[in-house]
Structure formats: C-alpha cells, structure tokens
PDB file of C-alpha atoms and ligand atoms in Angstrom:
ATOM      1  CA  UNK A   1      57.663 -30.788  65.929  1.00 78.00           C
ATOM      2  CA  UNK A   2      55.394 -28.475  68.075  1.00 84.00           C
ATOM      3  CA  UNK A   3      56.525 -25.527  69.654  1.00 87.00           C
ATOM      4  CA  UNK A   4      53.701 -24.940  72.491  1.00 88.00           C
ATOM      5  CA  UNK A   5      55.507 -23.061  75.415  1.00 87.00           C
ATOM      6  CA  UNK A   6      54.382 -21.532  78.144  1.00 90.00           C
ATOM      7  CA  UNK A   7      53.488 -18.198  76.398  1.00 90.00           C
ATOM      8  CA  UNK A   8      50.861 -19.378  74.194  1.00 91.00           C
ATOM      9  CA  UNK A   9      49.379 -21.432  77.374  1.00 93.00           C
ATOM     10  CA  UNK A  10      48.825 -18.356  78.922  1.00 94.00           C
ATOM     11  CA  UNK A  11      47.362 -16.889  76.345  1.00 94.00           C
ATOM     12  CA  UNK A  12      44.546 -20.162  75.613  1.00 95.00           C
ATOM     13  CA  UNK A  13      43.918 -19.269  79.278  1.00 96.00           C
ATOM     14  CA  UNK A  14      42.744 -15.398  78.774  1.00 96.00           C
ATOM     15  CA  UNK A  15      41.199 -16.865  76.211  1.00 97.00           C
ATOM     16  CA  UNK A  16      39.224 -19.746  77.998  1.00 98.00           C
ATOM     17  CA  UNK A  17      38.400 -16.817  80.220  1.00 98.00           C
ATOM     18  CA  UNK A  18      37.497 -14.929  77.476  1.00 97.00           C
ATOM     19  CA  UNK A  19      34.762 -17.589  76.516  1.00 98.00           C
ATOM     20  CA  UNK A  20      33.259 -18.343  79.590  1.00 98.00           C
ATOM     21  CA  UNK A  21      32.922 -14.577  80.179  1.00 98.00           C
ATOM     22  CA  UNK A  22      30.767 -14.905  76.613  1.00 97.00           C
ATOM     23  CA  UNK A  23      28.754 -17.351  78.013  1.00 97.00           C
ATOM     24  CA  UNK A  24      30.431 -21.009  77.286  1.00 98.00           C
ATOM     25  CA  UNK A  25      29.957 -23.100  80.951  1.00 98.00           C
ATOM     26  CA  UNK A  26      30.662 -27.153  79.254  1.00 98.00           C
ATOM     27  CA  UNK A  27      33.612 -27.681  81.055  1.00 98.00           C
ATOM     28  CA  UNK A  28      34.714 -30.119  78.786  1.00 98.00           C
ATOM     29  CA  UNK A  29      34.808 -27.491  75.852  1.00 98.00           C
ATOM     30  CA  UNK A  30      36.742 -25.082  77.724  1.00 98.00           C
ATOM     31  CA  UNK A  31      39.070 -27.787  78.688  1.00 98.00           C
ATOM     32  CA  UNK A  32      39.632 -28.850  75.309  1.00 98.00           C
ATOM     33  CA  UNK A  33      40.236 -25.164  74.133  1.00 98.00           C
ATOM     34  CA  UNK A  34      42.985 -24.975  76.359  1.00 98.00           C
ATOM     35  CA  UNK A  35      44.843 -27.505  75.462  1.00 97.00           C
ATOM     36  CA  UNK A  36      44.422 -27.292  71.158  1.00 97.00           C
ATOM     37  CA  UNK A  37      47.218 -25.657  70.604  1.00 96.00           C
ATOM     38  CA  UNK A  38      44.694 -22.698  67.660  1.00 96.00           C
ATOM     39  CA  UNK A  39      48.397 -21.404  66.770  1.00 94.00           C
ATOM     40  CA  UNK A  40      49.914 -24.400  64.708  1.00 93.00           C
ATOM     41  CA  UNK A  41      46.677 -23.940  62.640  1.00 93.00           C
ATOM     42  CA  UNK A  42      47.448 -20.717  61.178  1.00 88.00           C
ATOM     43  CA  UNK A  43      50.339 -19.578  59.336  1.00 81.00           C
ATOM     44  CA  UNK A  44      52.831 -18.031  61.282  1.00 78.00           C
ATOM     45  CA  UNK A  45      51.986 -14.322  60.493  1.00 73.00           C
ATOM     46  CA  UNK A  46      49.184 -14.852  62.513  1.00 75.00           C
ATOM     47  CA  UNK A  47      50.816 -16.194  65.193  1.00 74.00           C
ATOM     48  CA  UNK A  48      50.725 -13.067  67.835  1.00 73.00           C
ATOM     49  CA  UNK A  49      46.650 -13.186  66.719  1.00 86.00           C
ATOM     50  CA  UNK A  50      46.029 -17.111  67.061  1.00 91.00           C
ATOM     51  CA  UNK A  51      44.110 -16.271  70.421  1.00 94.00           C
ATOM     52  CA  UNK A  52      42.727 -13.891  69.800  1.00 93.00           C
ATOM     53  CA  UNK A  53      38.912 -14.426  69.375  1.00 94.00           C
ATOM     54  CA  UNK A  54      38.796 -13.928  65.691  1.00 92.00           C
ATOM     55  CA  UNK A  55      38.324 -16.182  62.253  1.00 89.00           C
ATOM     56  CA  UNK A  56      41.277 -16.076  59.830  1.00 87.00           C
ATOM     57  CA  UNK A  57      41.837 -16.187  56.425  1.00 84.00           C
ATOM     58  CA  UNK A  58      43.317 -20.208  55.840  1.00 83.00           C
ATOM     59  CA  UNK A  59      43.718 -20.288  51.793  1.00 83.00           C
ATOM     60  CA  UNK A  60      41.361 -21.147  49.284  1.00 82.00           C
ATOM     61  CA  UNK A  61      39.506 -18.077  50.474  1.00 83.00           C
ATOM     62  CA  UNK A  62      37.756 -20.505  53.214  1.00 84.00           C
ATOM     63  CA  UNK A  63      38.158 -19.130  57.327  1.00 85.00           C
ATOM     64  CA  UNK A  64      38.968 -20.939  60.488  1.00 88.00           C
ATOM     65  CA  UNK A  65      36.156 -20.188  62.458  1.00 90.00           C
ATOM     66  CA  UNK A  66      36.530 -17.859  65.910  1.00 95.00           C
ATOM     67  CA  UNK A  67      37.389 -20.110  68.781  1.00 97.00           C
ATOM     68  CA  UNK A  68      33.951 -18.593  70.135  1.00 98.00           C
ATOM     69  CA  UNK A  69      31.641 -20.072  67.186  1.00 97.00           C
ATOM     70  CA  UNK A  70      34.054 -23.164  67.537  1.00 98.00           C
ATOM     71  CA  UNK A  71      32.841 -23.372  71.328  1.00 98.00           C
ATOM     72  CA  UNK A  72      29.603 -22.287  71.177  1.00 98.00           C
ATOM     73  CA  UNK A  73      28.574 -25.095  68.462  1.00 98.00           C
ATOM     74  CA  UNK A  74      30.512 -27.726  70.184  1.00 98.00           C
ATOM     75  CA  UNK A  75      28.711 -26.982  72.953  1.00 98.00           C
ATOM     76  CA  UNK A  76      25.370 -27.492  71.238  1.00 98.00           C
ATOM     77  CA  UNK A  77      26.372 -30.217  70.485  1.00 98.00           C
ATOM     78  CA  UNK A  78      26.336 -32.298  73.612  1.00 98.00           C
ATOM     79  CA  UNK A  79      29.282 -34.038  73.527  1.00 98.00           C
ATOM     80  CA  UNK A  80      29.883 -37.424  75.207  1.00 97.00           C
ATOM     81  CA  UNK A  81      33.043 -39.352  75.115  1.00 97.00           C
ATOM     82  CA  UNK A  82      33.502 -41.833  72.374  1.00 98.00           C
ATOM     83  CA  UNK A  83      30.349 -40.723  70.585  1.00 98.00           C
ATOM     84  CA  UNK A  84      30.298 -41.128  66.748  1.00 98.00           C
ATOM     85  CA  UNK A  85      30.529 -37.323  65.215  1.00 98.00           C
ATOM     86  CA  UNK A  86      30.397 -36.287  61.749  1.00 98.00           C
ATOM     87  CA  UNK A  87      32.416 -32.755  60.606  1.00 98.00           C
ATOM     88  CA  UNK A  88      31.411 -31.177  57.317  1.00 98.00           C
ATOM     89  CA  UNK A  89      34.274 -28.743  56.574  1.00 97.00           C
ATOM     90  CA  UNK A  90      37.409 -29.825  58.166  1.00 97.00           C
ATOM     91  CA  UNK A  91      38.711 -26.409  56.911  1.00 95.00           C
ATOM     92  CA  UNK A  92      42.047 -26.152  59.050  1.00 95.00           C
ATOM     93  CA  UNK A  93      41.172 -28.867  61.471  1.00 97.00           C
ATOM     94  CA  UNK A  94      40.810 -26.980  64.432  1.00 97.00           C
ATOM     95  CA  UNK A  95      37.182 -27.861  65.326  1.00 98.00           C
ATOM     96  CA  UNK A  96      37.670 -31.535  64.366  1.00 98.00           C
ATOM     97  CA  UNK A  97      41.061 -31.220  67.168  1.00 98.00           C
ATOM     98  CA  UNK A  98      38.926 -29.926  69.830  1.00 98.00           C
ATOM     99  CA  UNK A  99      36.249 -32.956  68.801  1.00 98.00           C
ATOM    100  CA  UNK A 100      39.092 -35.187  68.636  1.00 98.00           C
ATOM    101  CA  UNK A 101      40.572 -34.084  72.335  1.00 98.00           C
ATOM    102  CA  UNK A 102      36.997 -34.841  73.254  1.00 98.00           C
ATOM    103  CA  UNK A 103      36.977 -38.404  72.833  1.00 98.00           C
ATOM    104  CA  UNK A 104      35.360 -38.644  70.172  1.00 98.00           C
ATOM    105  CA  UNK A 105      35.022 -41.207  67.049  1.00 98.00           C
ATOM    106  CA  UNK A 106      35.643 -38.441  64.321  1.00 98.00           C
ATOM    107  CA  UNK A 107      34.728 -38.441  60.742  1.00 98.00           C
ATOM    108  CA  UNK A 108      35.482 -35.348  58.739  1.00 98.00           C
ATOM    109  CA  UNK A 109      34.899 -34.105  55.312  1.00 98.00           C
ATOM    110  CA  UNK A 110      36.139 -31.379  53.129  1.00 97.00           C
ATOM    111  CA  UNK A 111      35.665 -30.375  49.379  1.00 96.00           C
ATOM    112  CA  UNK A 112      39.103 -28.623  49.043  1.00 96.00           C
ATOM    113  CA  UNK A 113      42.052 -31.455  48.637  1.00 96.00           C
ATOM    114  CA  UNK A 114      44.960 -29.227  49.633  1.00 95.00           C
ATOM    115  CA  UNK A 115      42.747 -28.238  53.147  1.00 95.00           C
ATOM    116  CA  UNK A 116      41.981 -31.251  53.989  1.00 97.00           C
ATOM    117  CA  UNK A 117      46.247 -32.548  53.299  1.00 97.00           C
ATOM    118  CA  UNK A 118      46.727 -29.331  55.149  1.00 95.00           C
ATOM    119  CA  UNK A 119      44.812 -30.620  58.219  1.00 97.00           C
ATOM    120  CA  UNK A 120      45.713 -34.355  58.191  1.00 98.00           C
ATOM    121  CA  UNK A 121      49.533 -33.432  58.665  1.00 97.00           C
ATOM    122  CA  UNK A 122      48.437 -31.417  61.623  1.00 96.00           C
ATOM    123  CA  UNK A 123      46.056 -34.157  62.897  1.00 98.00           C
ATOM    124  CA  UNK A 124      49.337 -36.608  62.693  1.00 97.00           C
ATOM    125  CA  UNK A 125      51.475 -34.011  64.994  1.00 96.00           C
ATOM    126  CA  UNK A 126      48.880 -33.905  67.470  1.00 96.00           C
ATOM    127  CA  UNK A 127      48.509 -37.671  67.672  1.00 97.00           C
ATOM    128  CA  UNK A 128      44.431 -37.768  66.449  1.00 98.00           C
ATOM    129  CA  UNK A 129      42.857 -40.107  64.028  1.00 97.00           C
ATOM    130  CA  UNK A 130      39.740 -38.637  62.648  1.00 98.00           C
ATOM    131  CA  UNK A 131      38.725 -40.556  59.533  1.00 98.00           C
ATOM    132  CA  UNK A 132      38.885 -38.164  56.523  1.00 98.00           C
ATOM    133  CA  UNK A 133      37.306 -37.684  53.216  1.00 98.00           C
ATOM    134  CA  UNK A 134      37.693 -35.026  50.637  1.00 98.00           C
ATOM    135  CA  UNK A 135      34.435 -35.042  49.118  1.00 97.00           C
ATOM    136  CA  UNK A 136      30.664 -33.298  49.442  1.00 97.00           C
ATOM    137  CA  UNK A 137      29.947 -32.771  52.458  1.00 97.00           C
ATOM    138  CA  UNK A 138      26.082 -32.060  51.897  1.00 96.00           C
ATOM    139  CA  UNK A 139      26.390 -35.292  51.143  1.00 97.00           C
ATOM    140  CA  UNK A 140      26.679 -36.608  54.348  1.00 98.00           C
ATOM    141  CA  UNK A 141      28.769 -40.047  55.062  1.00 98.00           C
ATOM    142  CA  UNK A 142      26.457 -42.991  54.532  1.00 98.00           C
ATOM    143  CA  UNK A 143      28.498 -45.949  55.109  1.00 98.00           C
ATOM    144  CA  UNK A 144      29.539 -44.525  58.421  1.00 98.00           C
ATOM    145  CA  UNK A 145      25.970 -43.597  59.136  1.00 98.00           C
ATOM    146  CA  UNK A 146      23.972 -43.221  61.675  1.00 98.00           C
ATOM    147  CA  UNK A 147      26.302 -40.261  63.264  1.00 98.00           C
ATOM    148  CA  UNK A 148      25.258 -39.511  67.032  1.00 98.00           C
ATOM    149  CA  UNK A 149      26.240 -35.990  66.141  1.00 98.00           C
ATOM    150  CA  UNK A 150      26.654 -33.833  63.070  1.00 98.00           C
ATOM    151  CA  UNK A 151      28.318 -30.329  63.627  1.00 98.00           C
ATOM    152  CA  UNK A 152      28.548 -28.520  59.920  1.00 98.00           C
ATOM    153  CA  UNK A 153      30.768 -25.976  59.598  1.00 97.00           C
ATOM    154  CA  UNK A 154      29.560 -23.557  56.683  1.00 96.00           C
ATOM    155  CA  UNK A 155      25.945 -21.786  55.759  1.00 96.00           C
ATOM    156  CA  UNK A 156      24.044 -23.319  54.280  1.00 96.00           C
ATOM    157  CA  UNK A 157      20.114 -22.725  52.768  1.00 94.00           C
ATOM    158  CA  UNK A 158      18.724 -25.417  54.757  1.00 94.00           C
ATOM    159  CA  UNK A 159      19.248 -28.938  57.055  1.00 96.00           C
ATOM    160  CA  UNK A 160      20.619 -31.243  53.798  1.00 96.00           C
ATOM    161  CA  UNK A 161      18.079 -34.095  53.984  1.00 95.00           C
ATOM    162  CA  UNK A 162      21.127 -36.577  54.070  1.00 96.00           C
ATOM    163  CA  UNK A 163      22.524 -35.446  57.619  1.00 97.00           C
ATOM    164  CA  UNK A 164      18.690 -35.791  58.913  1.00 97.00           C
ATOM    165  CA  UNK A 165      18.859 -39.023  57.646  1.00 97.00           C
ATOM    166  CA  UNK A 166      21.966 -40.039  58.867  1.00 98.00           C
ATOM    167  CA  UNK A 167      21.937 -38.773  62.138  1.00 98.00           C
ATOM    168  CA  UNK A 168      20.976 -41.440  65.073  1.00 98.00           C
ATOM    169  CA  UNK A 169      17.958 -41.810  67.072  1.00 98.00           C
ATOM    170  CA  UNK A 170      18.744 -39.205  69.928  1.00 98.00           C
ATOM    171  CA  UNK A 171      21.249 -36.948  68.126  1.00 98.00           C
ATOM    172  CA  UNK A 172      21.669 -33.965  67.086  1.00 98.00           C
ATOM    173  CA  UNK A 173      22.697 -31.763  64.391  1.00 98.00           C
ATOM    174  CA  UNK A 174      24.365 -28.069  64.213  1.00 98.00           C
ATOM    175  CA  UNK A 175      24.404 -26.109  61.514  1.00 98.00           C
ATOM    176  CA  UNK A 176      24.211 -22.653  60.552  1.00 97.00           C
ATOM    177  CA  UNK A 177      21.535 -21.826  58.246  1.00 97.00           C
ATOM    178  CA  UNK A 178      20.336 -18.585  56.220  1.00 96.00           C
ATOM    179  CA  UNK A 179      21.792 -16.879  53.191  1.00 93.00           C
ATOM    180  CA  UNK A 180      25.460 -16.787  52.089  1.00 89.00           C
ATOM    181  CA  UNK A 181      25.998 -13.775  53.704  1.00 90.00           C
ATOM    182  CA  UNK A 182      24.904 -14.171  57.480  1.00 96.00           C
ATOM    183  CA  UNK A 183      22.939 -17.619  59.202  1.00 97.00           C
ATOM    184  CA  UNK A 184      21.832 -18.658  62.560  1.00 98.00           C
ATOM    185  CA  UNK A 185      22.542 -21.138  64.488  1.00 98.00           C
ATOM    186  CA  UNK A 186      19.852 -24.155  64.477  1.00 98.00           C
ATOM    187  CA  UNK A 187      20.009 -27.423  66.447  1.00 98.00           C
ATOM    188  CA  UNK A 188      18.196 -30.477  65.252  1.00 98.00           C
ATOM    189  CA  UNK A 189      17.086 -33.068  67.999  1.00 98.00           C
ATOM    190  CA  UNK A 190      16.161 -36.142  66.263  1.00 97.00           C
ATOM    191  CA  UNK A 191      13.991 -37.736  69.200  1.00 97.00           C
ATOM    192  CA  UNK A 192      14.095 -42.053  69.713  1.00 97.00           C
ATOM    193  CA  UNK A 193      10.963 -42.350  67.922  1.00 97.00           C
ATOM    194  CA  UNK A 194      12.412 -40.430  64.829  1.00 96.00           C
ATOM    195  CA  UNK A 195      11.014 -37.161  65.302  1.00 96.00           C
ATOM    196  CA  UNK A 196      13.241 -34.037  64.588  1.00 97.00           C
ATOM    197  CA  UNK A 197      12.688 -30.537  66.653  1.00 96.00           C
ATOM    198  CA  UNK A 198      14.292 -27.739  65.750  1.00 96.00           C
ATOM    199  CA  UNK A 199      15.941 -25.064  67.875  1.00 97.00           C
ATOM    200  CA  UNK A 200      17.492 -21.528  66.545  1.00 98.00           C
ATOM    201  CA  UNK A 201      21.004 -19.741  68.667  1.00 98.00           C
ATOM    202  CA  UNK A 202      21.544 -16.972  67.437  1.00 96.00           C
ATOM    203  CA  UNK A 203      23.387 -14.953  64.154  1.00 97.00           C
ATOM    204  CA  UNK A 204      26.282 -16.097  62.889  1.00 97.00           C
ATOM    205  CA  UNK A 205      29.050 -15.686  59.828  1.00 95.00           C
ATOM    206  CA  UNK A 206      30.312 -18.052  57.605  1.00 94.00           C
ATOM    207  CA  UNK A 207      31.334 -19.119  54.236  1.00 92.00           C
ATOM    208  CA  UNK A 208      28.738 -20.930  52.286  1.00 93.00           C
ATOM    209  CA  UNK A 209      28.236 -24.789  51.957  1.00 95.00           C
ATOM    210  CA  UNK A 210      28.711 -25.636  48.646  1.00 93.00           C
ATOM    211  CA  UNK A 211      27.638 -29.030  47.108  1.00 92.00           C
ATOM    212  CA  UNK A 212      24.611 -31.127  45.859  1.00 89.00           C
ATOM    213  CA  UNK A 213      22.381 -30.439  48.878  1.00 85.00           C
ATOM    214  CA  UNK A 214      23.138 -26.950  49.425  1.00 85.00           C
ATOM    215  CA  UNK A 215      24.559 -23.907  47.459  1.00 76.00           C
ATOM    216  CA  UNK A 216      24.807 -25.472  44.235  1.00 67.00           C
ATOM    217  CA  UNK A 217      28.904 -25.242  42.895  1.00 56.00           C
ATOM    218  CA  UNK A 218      30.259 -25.485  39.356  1.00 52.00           C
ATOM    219  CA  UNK A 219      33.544 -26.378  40.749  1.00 49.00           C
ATOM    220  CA  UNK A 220      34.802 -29.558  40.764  1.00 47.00           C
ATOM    221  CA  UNK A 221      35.609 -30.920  44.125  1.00 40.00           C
TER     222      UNK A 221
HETATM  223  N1  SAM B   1      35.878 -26.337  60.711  1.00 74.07           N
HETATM  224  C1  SAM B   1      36.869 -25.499  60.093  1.00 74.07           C
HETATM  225  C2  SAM B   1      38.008 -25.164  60.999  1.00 74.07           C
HETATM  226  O1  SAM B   1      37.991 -25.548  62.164  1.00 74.07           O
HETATM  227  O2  SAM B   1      38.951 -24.539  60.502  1.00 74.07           O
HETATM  228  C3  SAM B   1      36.295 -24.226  59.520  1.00 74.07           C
HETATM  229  C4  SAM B   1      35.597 -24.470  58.320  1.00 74.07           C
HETATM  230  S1  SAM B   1      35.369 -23.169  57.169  1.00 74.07           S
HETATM  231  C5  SAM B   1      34.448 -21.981  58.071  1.00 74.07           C
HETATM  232  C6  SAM B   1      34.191 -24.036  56.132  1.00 74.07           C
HETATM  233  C7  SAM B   1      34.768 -25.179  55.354  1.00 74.07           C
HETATM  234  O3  SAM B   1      33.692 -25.890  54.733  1.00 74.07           O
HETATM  235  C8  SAM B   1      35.693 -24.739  54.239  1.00 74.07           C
HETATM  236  O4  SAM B   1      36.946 -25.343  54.384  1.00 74.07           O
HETATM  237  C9  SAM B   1      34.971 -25.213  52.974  1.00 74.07           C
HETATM  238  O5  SAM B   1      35.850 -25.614  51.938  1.00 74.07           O
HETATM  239  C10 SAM B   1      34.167 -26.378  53.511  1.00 74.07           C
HETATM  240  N2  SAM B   1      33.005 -26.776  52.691  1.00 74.07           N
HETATM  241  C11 SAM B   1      32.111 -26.006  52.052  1.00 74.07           C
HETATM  242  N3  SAM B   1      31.186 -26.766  51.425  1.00 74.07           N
HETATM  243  C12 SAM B   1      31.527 -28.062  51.670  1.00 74.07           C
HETATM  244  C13 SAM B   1      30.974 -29.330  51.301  1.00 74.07           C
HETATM  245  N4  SAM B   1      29.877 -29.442  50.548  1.00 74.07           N
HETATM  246  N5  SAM B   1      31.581 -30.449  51.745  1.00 74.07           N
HETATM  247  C14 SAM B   1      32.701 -30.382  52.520  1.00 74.07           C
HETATM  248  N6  SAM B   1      33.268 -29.216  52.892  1.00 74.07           N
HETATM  249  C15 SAM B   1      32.693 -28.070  52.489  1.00 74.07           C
END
C-alpha cells in the first residue's frame, strides 16, 4: 500500500513551485510532478529529503536523478499523449512514472536486474504498465522500434547510432553527452525526411552509460 497524505502533497507543491521558479513552464510536466508520489522511490531514510531538489544514492552505486533534470529533459522532450517513448535507465522508475502519468506507451530498459525488480514492484503499486527489459540500453529496442521519443538517462560519449536509428521520423532524442564526469544536455530532432539536428541545454551530472555503444563495461549485465 501507499502512504501519500497530505504532507508530502504539500511538499510536491513547493516543489512544483520550486521548478517553475527554475524555469520549467510544460504544464503537463509540472502536473505530472505533482502527482508522482518521488518518496515511495527512495528508501525511507530519505524520506524527509524526497522533495527536495536533489539526486539520491538508489543502490548499485547508480542515482535517481533531481526532480529538476527529471523535468527539464521531459520537457525536451515534447511529450504528447499516447506517444511511443523509449527509457534507457529505468534506475528507480521515477522518470519512467512521470512518462507513464503522461500517457504515454512506455518502454524501459535497465542493465542492473535487482533495479529494474526494484522499479517494476513500484510500477505495479502505482497502477502503470511500461514494458520492461533488463538489458543494454545503448542498444536501443529494435523490435519495438521506431520510438517517437527516446529520453536516456546516463552520460554517455556520444548519440549511440541505434537510438538514431530507431527513433521515428519527427522525434526526438535526449541525452546527456560528454565525459563520465559532467555532460550536456543535447536534443536530436530527426526531421520527416530523415535528417537529424542537433541542439545542446546546458551542463549536467550523471552516472555513465555503460554498454556496447557507449562506455565500454566488463560487467556482465
Ligand atoms: N531514470 C532513473 C530514475 O528515474 O531513477 C535514473 C537513472 S540513473 C541516473 C542511470 C541508470 O542508467 C542506472 O540505473 C544505470 O544502471 C542505467 N544504465 C547505465 N548504462 C545502461 C545501459 N547500457 N542500459 C540500460 N541501463 C543503463
């Protein structure tokens, strides 16, 4: 069961306030991070914390990502309802929840098993369906393909070719690219005749994206 009371409502409400005070206007982000309840997603000595806007430590030495990055690339993003989205790194399953409250047709994919359990108990208590696959991510999700957006959730060197590939004619792609140690924030438009422009958002900080087409790993997924 959820406990979602009345406190931490009022406190996804500073926090919505919080955001559009950092510049997020897509009302249909804001409403959606007011109503994911960022608190079951973190263990419970985090609770008082869980809106604040800050990443946390989740296990596995990965990070749920601040509910400001979480905004400000799902508002890159363009979202309209019932599109087709592909996640890479489901990581705690917050971003994918604030997709999924969306209206969106979800796909998500993370390398770490015990995340990704982690995050599909969670997706069950909030009543969402994304489709999810433990797996490399850099990889992309051909069968599914084409994607009318891709959102990835970790640094990586560069745009894996398969998420150019995969993503439909109008899409568009976020992810955060530069070293492992600090990236900014590109947007791919792939136009209807195929061509792909490239946009850059600023510097941001995440954990790298490991896997075939990006920071190579020696650990087994
Ligand atoms: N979206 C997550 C959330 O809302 O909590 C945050 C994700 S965390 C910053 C990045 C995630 O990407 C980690 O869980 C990591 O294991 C995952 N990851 C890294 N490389 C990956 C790959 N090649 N395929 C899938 N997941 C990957």
């Amino acid at each position: 069961m959820i406990i979602d009371d009345y406190k931490h409502k009022g406190l996804r409400k500073k926090l919505v306030k919080e955001l559009q005070g950092k510049g997020i206007y897509d009302q249909a982000v804001l409403d959606s991070i007011l109503n994911v309840p960022r608190h079951i997603f973190l263990d419970t000595a985090f609770l008082e914390q869980a809106y604040t806007d800050k990443a946390f430590q989740i296990g596995e030495g990965q990070t749920i990502s601040q509910p400001y990055t979480v905004a400000f690339q799902t508002q890159l993003l363009e979202i309209k309802k019932g599109e087709k989205v592909l996640e890479i790194g489901t990581g705690s399953g917050y971003q994918a929840s604030v997709l999924c409250y969306m209206e969106t047709k979800l796909y998500s994919i993370e390398r770490i098993k015990s995340l990704s359990k982690n995050a599909s108990l969670i997706f069950q208590k909030l009543g969402y369906k994304p489709e999810l696959m433990v797996g490399d991510g850099s990889l992309g999700w051909k069968v599914h393909s084409p994607f009318q957006k891709i959102i990835v959730t970790a640094g990586a060197p560069l745009a894996p070719e398969p998420l150019l590939e995969q993503l439909d004619l109008g899409g568009i792609l976020v992810i955060p690219i530069g070293d492992q140690k600090v990236q900014t924030m590109v947007r791919y438009k792939k136009d209807l005749t195929g061509k792909i422009t490239k946009e850059e958002h600023g510097i941001f900080k995440f954990v790298p994206l490991l896997g075939e087409k990006a920071w190579k790993t020696t650990q087994k997924i």
